[in-house]
mmCIF file of C-alpha atoms in Angstrom:
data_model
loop_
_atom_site.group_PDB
_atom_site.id
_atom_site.type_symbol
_atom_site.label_atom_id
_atom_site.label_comp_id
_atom_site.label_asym_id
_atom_site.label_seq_id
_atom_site.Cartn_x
_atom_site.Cartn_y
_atom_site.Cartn_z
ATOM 1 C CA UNK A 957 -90.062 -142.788 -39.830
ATOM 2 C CA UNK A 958 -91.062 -146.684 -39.659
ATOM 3 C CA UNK A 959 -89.690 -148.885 -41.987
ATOM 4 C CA UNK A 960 -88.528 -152.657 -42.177
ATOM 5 C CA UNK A 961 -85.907 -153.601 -43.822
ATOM 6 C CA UNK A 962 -84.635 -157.057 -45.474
ATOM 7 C CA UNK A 963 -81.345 -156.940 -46.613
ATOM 8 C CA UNK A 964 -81.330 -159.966 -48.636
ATOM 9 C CA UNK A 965 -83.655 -160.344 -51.838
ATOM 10 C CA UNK A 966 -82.764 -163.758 -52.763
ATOM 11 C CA UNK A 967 -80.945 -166.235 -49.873
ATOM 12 C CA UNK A 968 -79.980 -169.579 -51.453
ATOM 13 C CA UNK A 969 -79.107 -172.575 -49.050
ATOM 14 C CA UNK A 970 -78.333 -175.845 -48.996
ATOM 15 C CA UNK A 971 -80.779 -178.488 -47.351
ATOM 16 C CA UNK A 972 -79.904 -179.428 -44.059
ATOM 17 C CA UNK A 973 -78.011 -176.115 -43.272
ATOM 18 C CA UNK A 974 -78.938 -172.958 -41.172
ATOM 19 C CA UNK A 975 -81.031 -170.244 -42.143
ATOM 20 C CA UNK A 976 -80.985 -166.887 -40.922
ATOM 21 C CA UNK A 977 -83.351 -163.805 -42.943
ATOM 22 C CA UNK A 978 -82.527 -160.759 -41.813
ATOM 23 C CA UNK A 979 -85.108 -158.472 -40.483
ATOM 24 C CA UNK A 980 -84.773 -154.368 -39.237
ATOM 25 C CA UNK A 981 -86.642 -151.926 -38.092
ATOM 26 C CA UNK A 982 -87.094 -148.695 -37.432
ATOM 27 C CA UNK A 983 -89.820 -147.473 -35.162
ATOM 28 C CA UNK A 984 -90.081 -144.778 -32.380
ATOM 29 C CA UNK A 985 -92.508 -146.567 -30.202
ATOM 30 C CA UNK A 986 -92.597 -150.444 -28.357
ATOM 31 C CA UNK A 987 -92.404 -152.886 -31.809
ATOM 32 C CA UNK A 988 -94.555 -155.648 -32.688
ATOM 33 C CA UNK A 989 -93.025 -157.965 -35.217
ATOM 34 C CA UNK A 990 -93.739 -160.520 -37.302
ATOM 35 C CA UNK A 991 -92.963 -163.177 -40.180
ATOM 36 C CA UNK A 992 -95.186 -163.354 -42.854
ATOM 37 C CA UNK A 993 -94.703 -166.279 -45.963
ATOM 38 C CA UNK A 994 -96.044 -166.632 -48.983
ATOM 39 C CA UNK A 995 -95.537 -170.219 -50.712
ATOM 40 C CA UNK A 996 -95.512 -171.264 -54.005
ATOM 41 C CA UNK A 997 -99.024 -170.483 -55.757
ATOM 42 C CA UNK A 998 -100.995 -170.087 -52.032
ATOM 43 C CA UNK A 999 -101.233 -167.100 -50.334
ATOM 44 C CA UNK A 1000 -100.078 -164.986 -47.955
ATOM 45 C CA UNK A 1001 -99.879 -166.465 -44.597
ATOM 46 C CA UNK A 1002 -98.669 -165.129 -41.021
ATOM 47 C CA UNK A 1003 -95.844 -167.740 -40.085
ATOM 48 C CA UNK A 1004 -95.228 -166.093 -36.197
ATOM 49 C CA UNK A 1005 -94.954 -163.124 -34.630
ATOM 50 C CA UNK A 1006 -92.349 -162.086 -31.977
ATOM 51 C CA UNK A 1007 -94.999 -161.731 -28.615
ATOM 52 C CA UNK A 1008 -95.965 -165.498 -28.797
ATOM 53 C CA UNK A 1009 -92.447 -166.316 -28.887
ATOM 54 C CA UNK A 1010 -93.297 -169.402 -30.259
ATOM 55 C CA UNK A 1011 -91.788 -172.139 -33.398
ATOM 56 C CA UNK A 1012 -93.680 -172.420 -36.114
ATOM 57 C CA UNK A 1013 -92.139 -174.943 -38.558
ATOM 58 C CA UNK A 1014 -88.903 -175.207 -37.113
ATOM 59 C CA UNK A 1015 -88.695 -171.453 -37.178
ATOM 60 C CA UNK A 1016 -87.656 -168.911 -34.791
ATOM 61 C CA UNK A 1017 -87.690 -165.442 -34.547
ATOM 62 C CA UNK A 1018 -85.970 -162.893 -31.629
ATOM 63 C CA UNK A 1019 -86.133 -159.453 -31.192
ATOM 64 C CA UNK A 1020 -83.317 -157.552 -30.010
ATOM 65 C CA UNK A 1021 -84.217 -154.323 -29.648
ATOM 66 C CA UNK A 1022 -80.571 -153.377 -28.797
ATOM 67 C CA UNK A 1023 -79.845 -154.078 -32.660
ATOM 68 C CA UNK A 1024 -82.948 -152.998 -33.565
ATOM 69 C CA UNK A 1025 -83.629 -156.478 -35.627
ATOM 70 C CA UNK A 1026 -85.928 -159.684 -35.769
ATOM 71 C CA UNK A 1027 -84.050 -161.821 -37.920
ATOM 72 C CA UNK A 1028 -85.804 -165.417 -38.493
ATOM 73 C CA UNK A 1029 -83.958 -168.127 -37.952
ATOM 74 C CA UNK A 1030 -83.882 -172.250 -38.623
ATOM 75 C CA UNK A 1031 -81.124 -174.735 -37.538
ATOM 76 C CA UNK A 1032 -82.094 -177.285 -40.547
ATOM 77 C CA UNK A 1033 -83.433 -176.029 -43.755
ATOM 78 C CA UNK A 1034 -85.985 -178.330 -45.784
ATOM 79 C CA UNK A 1035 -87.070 -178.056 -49.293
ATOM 80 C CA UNK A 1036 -90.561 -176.563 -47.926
ATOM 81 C CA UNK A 1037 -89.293 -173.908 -46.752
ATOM 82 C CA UNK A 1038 -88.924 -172.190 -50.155
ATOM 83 C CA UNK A 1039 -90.908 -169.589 -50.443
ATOM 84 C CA UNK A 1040 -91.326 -165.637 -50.387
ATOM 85 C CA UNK A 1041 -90.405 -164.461 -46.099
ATOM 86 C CA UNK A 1042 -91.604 -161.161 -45.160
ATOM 87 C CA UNK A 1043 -91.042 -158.989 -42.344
ATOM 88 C CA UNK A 1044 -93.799 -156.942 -41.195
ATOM 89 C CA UNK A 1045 -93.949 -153.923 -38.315
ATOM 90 C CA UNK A 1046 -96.869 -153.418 -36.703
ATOM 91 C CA UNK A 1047 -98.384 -149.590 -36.509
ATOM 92 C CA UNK A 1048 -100.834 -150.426 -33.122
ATOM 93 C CA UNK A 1049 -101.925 -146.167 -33.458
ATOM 94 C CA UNK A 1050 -103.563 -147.047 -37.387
ATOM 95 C CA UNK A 1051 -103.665 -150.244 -37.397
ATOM 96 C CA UNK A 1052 -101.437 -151.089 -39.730
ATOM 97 C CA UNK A 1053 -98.574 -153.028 -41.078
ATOM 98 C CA UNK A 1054 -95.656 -152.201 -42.996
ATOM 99 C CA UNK A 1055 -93.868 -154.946 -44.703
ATOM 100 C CA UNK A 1056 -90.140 -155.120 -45.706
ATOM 101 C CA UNK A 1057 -89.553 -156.304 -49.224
ATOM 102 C CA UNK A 1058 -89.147 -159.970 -48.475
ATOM 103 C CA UNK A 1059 -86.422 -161.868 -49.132
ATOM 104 C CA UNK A 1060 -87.016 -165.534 -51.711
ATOM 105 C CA UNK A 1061 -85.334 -168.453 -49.611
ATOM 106 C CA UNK A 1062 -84.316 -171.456 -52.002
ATOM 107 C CA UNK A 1063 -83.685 -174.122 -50.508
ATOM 108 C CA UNK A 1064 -80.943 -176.305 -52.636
ATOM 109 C CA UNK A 1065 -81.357 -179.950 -52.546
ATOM 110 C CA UNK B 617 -111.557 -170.502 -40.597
ATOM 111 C CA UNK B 618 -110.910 -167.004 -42.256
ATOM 112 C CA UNK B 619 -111.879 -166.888 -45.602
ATOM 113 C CA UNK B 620 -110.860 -163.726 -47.613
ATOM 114 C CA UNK B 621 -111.777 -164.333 -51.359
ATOM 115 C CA UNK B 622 -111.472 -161.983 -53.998
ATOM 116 C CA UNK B 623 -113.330 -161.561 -57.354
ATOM 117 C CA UNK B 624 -110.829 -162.479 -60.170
ATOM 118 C CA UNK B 625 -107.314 -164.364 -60.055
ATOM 119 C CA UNK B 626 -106.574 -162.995 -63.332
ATOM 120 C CA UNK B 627 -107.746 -159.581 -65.047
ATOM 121 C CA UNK B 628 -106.259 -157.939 -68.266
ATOM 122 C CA UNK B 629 -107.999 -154.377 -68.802
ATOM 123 C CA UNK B 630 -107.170 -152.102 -71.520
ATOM 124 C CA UNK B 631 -105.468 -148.453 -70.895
ATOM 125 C CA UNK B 632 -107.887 -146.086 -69.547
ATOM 126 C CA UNK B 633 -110.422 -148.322 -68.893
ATOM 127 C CA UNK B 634 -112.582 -148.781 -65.084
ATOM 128 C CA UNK B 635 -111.308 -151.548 -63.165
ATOM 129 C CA UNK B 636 -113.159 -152.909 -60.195
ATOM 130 C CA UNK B 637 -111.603 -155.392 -57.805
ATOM 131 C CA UNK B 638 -113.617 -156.950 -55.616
ATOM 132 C CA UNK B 639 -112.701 -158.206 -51.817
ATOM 133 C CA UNK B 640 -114.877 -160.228 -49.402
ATOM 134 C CA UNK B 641 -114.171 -161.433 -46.129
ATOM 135 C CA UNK B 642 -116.695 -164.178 -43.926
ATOM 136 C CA UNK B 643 -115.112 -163.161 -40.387
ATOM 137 C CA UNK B 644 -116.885 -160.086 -39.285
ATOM 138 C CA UNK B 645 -113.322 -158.032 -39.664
ATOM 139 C CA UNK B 646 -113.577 -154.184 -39.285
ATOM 140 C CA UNK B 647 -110.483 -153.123 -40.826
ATOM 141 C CA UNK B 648 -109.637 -154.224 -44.373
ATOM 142 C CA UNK B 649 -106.456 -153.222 -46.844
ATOM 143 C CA UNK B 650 -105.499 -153.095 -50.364
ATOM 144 C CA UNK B 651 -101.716 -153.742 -51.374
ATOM 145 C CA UNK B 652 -100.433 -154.425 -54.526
ATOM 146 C CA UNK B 653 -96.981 -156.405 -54.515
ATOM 147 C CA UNK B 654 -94.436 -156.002 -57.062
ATOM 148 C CA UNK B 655 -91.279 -158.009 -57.273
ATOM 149 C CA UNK B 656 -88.154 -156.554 -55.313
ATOM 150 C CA UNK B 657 -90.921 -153.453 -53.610
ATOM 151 C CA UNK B 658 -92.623 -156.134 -51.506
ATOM 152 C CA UNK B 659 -96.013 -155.025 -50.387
ATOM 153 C CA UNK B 660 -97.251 -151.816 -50.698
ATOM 154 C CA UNK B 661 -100.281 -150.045 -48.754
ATOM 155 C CA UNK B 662 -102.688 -148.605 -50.966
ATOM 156 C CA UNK B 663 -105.780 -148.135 -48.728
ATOM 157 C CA UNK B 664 -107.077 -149.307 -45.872
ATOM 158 C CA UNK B 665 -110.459 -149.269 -44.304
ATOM 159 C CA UNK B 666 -111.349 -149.319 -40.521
ATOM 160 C CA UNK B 667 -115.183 -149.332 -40.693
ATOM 161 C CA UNK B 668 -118.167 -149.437 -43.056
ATOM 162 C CA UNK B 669 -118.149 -146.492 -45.329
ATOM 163 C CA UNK B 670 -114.394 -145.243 -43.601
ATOM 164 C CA UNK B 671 -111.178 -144.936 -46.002
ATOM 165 C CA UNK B 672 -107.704 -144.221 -45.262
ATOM 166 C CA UNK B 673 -105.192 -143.266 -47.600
ATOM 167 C CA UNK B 674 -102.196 -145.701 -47.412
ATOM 168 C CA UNK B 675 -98.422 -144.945 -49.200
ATOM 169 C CA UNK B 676 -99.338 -145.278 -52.912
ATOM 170 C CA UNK B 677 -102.888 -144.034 -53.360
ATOM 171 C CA UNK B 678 -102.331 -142.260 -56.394
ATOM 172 C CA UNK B 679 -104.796 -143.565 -59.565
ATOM 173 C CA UNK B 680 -106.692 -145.586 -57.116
ATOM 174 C CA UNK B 681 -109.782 -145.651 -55.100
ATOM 175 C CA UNK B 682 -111.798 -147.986 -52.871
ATOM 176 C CA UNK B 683 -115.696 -148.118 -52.051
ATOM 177 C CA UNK B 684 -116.563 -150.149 -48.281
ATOM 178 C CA UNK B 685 -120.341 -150.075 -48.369
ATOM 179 C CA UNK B 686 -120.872 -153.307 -46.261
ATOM 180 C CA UNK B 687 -118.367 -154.058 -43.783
ATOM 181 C CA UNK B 688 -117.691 -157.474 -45.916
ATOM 182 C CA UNK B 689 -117.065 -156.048 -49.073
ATOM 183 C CA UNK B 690 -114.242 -153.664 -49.617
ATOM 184 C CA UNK B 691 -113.492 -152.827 -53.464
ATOM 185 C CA UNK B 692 -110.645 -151.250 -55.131
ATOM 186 C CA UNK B 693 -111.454 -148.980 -58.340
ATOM 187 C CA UNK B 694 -108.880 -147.865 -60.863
ATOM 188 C CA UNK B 695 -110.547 -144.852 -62.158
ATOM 189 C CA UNK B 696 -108.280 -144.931 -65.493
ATOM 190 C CA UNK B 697 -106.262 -147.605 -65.497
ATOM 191 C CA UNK B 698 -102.561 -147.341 -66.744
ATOM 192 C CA UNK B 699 -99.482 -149.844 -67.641
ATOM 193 C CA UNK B 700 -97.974 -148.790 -64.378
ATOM 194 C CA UNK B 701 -100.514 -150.423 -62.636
ATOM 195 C CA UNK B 702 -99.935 -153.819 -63.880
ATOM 196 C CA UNK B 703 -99.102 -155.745 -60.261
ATOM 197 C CA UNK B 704 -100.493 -158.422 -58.233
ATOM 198 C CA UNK B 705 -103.086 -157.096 -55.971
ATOM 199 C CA UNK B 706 -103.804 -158.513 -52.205
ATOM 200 C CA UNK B 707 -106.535 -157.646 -50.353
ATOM 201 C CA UNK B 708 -106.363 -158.650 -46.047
ATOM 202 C CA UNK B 709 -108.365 -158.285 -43.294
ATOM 203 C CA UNK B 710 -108.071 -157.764 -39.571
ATOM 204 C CA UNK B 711 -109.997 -157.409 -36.402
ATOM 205 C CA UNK B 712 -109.599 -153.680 -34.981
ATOM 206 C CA UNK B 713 -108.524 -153.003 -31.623
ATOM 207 C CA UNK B 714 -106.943 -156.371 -30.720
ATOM 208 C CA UNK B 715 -103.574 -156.149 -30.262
ATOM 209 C CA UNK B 716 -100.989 -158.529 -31.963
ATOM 210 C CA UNK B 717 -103.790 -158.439 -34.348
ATOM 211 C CA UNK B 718 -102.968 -160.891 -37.486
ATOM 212 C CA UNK B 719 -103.951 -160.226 -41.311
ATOM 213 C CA UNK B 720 -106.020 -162.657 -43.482
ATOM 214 C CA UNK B 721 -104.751 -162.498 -47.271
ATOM 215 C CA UNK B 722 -106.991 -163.199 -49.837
ATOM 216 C CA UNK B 723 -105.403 -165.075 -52.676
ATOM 217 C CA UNK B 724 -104.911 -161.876 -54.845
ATOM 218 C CA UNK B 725 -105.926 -160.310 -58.534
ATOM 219 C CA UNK B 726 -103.060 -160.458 -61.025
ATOM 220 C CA UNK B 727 -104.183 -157.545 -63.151
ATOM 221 C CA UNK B 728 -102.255 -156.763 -66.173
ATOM 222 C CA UNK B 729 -102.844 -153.342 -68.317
ATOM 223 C CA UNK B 730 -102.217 -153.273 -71.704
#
């Protein structure tokens, strides 16, 4: 069966220090990942997915599909980065994503 | 620039009553969804649509239905609306048959039963 999984429901750090959100799947066929966020009263926004292999915001994202994960990662957290991180599969056959169940990342001054 | 937009940002409805929710997209997207979110459940599928008049059933269908008659419009009905479905509701959008293909969120119907 697919599913994501985020271990974490609420990840508080300090400003200035790493960040890591962890992110597994489970999915029978080649994955497509990506990191969704949701800020403070705006909506839901795609922050990067794993084929561009790209940093958005400071942010980056591997997958290992060894481990079977896609955990997000950022060498310096800032204050902005609070906000609601999801991790999202995609189902290329329907169409579809399924989302983990997010993890909130506070960001402590 | 995707715009998804949907009808109401806050609705409170009365047990049993008809609830309409209302989801328009301005990008030509084939395929649109209905989640609802709930705190510590994340986002759950509860339909999805890949073409005008086309409905699939997604993991919590249950109480719900959804009408596409334009491929812009794409509306979620609560036939008989309950406490249980008190959630925030987010409706996307997404070209079909693109791969890596991203969804637009709209900025989602807080709809509390009472």
């Amino acid at each position: 069966a697919q599913r994501v999984t985020q271990p974490e429901k609420l990840l508080s750090v300090f400003k200035g220090a790493p960040v890591e959100l962890k992110c597994n799947y489970s999915y029978s066929g080649s994955p497509e990942l990506f990191w969704y966020v949701q800020y403070s009263r705006q909506r839901l926004q795609l922050l990067l997915r794993h084929i561009s292999r790209e940093s958005i915001k400071g942010f980056t994202a591997d997958l290992n599909k060894g481990e079977t994960s896609f955990h997000l990662k950022k060498p310096f957290a800032q204050e902005e980065d609070s906000a609601m991180y999801y991790c999202a599969l995609a189902i290329y056959r329907d169409d579809k994503i399924i989302f983990g169940k997010g993890t909130r990342l506070h960001i402590l001054p | 620039d995707v715009k998804v937009t949907q009808s109401s940002r806050y609705l409170v409805k009365r047990t049993g009553e008809k609830v309409f929710l209302e989801c328009v997209q301005d990008m030509d997207h084939e395929n649109m969804f209905w989640y609802r979110q709930d705190p510590g459940l994340g986002l759950r599928l509860i339909y999805f649509s890949y073409d005008v008049k086309m409905k699939e059933k997604g993991d919590i269908p249950e109480g719900y239905s959804v009408s596409r008659e334009k491929k812009e419009r794409f509306s979620l009905i609560l036939e008989s609306a309950s406490t249980n479905q008190t959630s925030m509701y987010l409706c996307a959008s997404s070209l079909r048959g693109i791969t890596y293909n991203e969804q637009f969120f709209g900025p989602g119907t807080r709809l509390t039963v009472l």
